[in-house]
Amino acid sequence: MTVKEYNKSVEDFADSVYRFILGNLKDEERASDIVQDSFERLWRNVAEIEFVVVKSWLFSTSYHIMIDILRKEKRMTKLELCHEKELIHEFHYSDLDEILHKALDNLPEQQRTLVLLRDYEGYSYKEIGEITGLSESQVKINIYRGRVSLKNYIGKIETVL
């Protein structure tokens, strides 16, 4: 890949990779860091990577960086976990976007990632399998289960409105 192609990949894919990571983490700073790390790794491997595979390579790399961060955080313990429950309140939402994001947050990590890749980013099942390392049938099953969970969480649209 040439420097010009690298710059084009930054222009073309940085925003979509950022939105994908932000959709999973809900943290703008960490999402920006992951995107930056992904492009840094791309730069270090610029000689070995062809431009035609850059998009899937970037999504795959950023996905794996995000998973590594989440696994590391799971090993850490929160000292004030017992106090968080005291601060939780039930709210009545009238904004459908907020309801959908809350429903997405309730999905298991893998289902949320796959649903976001398919429904938000528009990737095919095969491309999602390449990004996540899952088989195409595993991708389909997890997306189906995620959508069913979303439907069950949200219920009928009339009850939300």
mmCIF file of C-alpha atoms in Angstrom:
data_model
loop_
_atom_site.group_PDB
_atom_site.id
_atom_site.type_symbol
_atom_site.label_atom_id
_atom_site.label_comp_id
_atom_site.label_asym_id
_atom_site.label_seq_id
_atom_site.Cartn_x
_atom_site.Cartn_y
_atom_site.Cartn_z
ATOM 1 C CA MET A 1 0.000 0.000 0.000
ATOM 2 C CA THR A 2 1.248 3.452 -0.809
ATOM 3 C CA VAL A 3 1.187 6.517 1.437
ATOM 4 C CA LYS A 4 -1.560 7.970 -0.747
ATOM 5 C CA GLU A 5 -3.670 4.834 -0.276
ATOM 6 C CA TYR A 6 -3.030 4.963 3.471
ATOM 7 C CA ASN A 7 -4.235 8.572 3.603
ATOM 8 C CA LYS A 8 -7.297 7.619 1.572
ATOM 9 C CA SER A 9 -8.065 4.808 4.009
ATOM 10 C CA VAL A 10 -7.912 7.292 6.892
ATOM 11 C CA GLU A 11 -10.338 9.597 5.084
ATOM 12 C CA ASP A 12 -12.677 6.785 4.025
ATOM 13 C CA PHE A 13 -12.791 4.519 7.072
ATOM 14 C CA ALA A 14 -11.822 6.408 10.236
ATOM 15 C CA ASP A 15 -15.348 7.666 10.892
ATOM 16 C CA SER A 16 -17.079 4.323 10.376
ATOM 17 C CA VAL A 17 -14.538 2.482 12.561
ATOM 18 C CA TYR A 18 -14.991 5.158 15.240
ATOM 19 C CA ARG A 19 -18.809 4.846 15.126
ATOM 20 C CA PHE A 20 -18.562 1.067 15.366
ATOM 21 C CA ILE A 21 -16.305 1.174 18.433
ATOM 22 C CA LEU A 22 -18.273 4.007 20.022
ATOM 23 C CA GLY A 23 -21.460 1.988 19.568
ATOM 24 C CA ASN A 24 -19.930 -0.796 21.611
ATOM 25 C CA LEU A 25 -18.000 1.110 24.272
ATOM 26 C CA LYS A 26 -20.092 4.274 24.692
ATOM 27 C CA ASP A 27 -16.880 6.132 25.524
ATOM 28 C CA GLU A 28 -15.678 8.719 23.012
ATOM 29 C CA GLU A 29 -12.117 8.945 24.323
ATOM 30 C CA ARG A 30 -11.518 5.196 24.372
ATOM 31 C CA ALA A 31 -13.116 4.860 20.933
ATOM 32 C CA SER A 32 -10.759 7.530 19.571
ATOM 33 C CA ASP A 33 -7.786 5.784 21.164
ATOM 34 C CA ILE A 34 -8.749 2.465 19.603
ATOM 35 C CA VAL A 35 -9.158 4.027 16.155
ATOM 36 C CA GLN A 36 -5.792 5.710 16.521
ATOM 37 C CA ASP A 37 -4.171 2.429 17.614
ATOM 38 C CA SER A 38 -5.734 0.660 14.634
ATOM 39 C CA PHE A 39 -4.354 3.181 12.165
ATOM 40 C CA GLU A 40 -0.974 3.077 13.882
ATOM 41 C CA ARG A 41 -0.886 -0.702 13.413
ATOM 42 C CA LEU A 42 -1.943 -0.229 9.791
ATOM 43 C CA TRP A 43 0.948 2.186 9.286
ATOM 44 C CA ARG A 44 3.408 -0.271 10.808
ATOM 45 C CA ASN A 45 2.151 -2.974 8.420
ATOM 46 C CA VAL A 46 1.598 -0.729 5.402
ATOM 47 C CA ALA A 47 4.010 -2.721 3.240
ATOM 48 C CA GLU A 48 2.235 -6.056 3.846
ATOM 49 C CA ILE A 49 -1.411 -4.966 3.520
ATOM 50 C CA GLU A 50 -3.171 -4.438 0.211
ATOM 51 C CA PHE A 51 -5.530 -1.464 -0.110
ATOM 52 C CA VAL A 52 -8.493 -3.640 -1.128
ATOM 53 C CA VAL A 53 -8.563 -5.360 2.287
ATOM 54 C CA VAL A 54 -7.893 -2.288 4.415
ATOM 55 C CA LYS A 55 -11.509 -1.748 5.496
ATOM 56 C CA SER A 56 -12.039 -5.243 6.863
ATOM 57 C CA TRP A 57 -8.512 -5.249 8.324
ATOM 58 C CA LEU A 58 -9.229 -2.011 10.200
ATOM 59 C CA PHE A 59 -12.567 -3.231 11.552
ATOM 60 C CA SER A 60 -11.044 -6.540 12.567
ATOM 61 C CA THR A 61 -8.060 -4.896 14.242
ATOM 62 C CA SER A 62 -10.150 -2.321 16.105
ATOM 63 C CA TYR A 63 -12.576 -5.045 17.187
ATOM 64 C CA HIS A 64 -9.735 -7.122 18.634
ATOM 65 C CA ILE A 65 -8.202 -4.101 20.383
ATOM 66 C CA MET A 66 -11.602 -3.340 21.910
ATOM 67 C CA ILE A 67 -12.039 -6.959 23.053
ATOM 68 C CA ASP A 68 -8.580 -6.895 24.657
ATOM 69 C CA ILE A 69 -9.486 -3.717 26.544
ATOM 70 C CA LEU A 70 -12.820 -5.136 27.697
ATOM 71 C CA ARG A 71 -11.187 -8.367 28.888
ATOM 72 C CA LYS A 72 -8.591 -6.395 30.795
ATOM 73 C CA GLU A 73 -11.303 -4.299 32.443
ATOM 74 C CA LYS A 74 -13.262 -7.400 33.451
ATOM 75 C CA ARG A 75 -10.252 -8.603 35.417
ATOM 76 C CA MET A 76 -10.196 -5.351 37.365
ATOM 77 C CA THR A 77 -12.522 -5.003 40.330
ATOM 78 C CA LYS A 78 -14.577 -1.971 41.057
ATOM 79 C CA LEU A 79 -14.343 -0.776 44.623
ATOM 80 C CA GLU A 80 -17.610 1.118 44.632
ATOM 81 C CA LEU A 81 -19.787 -1.464 42.864
ATOM 82 C CA CYS A 82 -22.144 -1.769 45.831
ATOM 83 C CA HIS A 83 -22.828 1.977 45.790
ATOM 84 C CA GLU A 84 -23.707 2.048 42.095
ATOM 85 C CA LYS A 85 -26.947 0.173 42.744
ATOM 86 C CA GLU A 86 -28.081 2.952 45.056
ATOM 87 C CA LEU A 87 -27.685 5.502 42.271
ATOM 88 C CA ILE A 88 -29.731 3.624 39.659
ATOM 89 C CA HIS A 89 -33.149 5.096 38.977
ATOM 90 C CA GLU A 90 -35.872 4.045 36.608
ATOM 91 C CA PHE A 91 -36.624 6.619 33.943
ATOM 92 C CA HIS A 92 -39.473 6.856 31.463
ATOM 93 C CA TYR A 93 -37.954 7.330 28.019
ATOM 94 C CA SER A 94 -39.726 9.007 25.191
ATOM 95 C CA ASP A 95 -36.733 9.071 22.864
ATOM 96 C CA LEU A 96 -36.633 5.968 20.657
ATOM 97 C CA ASP A 97 -32.899 6.340 20.073
ATOM 98 C CA GLU A 98 -32.245 6.182 23.821
ATOM 99 C CA ILE A 99 -34.506 3.146 24.161
ATOM 100 C CA LEU A 100 -32.689 1.358 21.355
ATOM 101 C CA HIS A 101 -29.282 2.144 22.851
ATOM 102 C CA LYS A 102 -30.404 0.919 26.251
ATOM 103 C CA ALA A 103 -31.701 -2.266 24.631
ATOM 104 C CA LEU A 104 -28.361 -2.701 22.809
ATOM 105 C CA ASP A 105 -26.495 -2.238 26.097
ATOM 106 C CA ASN A 106 -28.430 -5.166 27.569
ATOM 107 C CA LEU A 107 -27.256 -7.540 24.834
ATOM 108 C CA PRO A 108 -24.257 -9.778 25.418
ATOM 109 C CA GLU A 109 -21.073 -8.224 24.037
ATOM 110 C CA GLN A 110 -20.782 -10.535 21.032
ATOM 111 C CA GLN A 111 -24.420 -10.159 19.953
ATOM 112 C CA ARG A 112 -24.233 -6.364 20.291
ATOM 113 C CA THR A 113 -21.093 -6.240 18.170
ATOM 114 C CA LEU A 114 -22.562 -8.429 15.455
ATOM 115 C CA VAL A 115 -25.867 -6.532 15.345
ATOM 116 C CA LEU A 116 -23.995 -3.223 15.091
ATOM 117 C CA LEU A 117 -21.786 -4.516 12.282
ATOM 118 C CA ARG A 118 -24.764 -5.864 10.354
ATOM 119 C CA ASP A 119 -27.491 -3.291 10.971
ATOM 120 C CA TYR A 120 -25.510 -0.094 11.569
ATOM 121 C CA GLU A 121 -22.485 -0.615 9.343
ATOM 122 C CA GLY A 122 -24.125 -2.789 6.668
ATOM 123 C CA TYR A 123 -21.556 -5.584 6.507
ATOM 124 C CA SER A 124 -22.477 -8.937 4.990
ATOM 125 C CA TYR A 125 -22.498 -12.059 7.139
ATOM 126 C CA LYS A 126 -19.318 -13.247 5.443
ATOM 127 C CA GLU A 127 -17.508 -9.951 6.098
ATOM 128 C CA ILE A 128 -18.614 -9.977 9.735
ATOM 129 C CA GLY A 129 -17.271 -13.512 10.049
ATOM 130 C CA GLU A 130 -13.916 -12.377 8.703
ATOM 131 C CA ILE A 131 -13.805 -9.421 11.093
ATOM 132 C CA THR A 132 -14.759 -11.376 14.214
ATOM 133 C CA GLY A 133 -13.267 -14.766 13.386
ATOM 134 C CA LEU A 134 -16.655 -16.523 13.606
ATOM 135 C CA SER A 135 -18.208 -18.775 10.997
ATOM 136 C CA GLU A 136 -20.974 -17.368 8.833
ATOM 137 C CA SER A 137 -23.571 -19.575 10.544
ATOM 138 C CA GLN A 138 -22.419 -18.446 14.010
ATOM 139 C CA VAL A 139 -22.756 -14.849 12.863
ATOM 140 C CA LYS A 140 -26.306 -15.451 11.593
ATOM 141 C CA ILE A 141 -27.363 -17.240 14.770
ATOM 142 C CA ASN A 142 -25.970 -14.555 17.066
ATOM 143 C CA ILE A 143 -27.515 -11.733 15.036
ATOM 144 C CA TYR A 144 -30.876 -13.520 15.091
ATOM 145 C CA ARG A 145 -30.668 -14.030 18.853
ATOM 146 C CA GLY A 146 -29.631 -10.415 19.362
ATOM 147 C CA ARG A 147 -32.550 -9.151 17.307
ATOM 148 C CA VAL A 148 -34.974 -11.378 19.218
ATOM 149 C CA SER A 149 -33.590 -10.028 22.500
ATOM 150 C CA LEU A 150 -33.980 -6.462 21.229
ATOM 151 C CA LYS A 151 -37.548 -7.181 20.192
ATOM 152 C CA ASN A 152 -38.358 -8.733 23.563
ATOM 153 C CA TYR A 153 -36.764 -5.852 25.453
ATOM 154 C CA ILE A 154 -38.494 -3.121 23.493
ATOM 155 C CA GLY A 155 -41.794 -4.989 23.131
ATOM 156 C CA LYS A 156 -44.487 -3.473 21.013
ATOM 157 C CA ILE A 157 -43.700 -0.034 19.693
ATOM 158 C CA GLU A 158 -47.101 1.191 20.899
ATOM 159 C CA THR A 159 -46.112 0.593 24.529
ATOM 160 C CA VAL A 160 -42.911 2.611 24.065
ATOM 161 C CA LEU A 161 -44.687 5.595 22.548
#
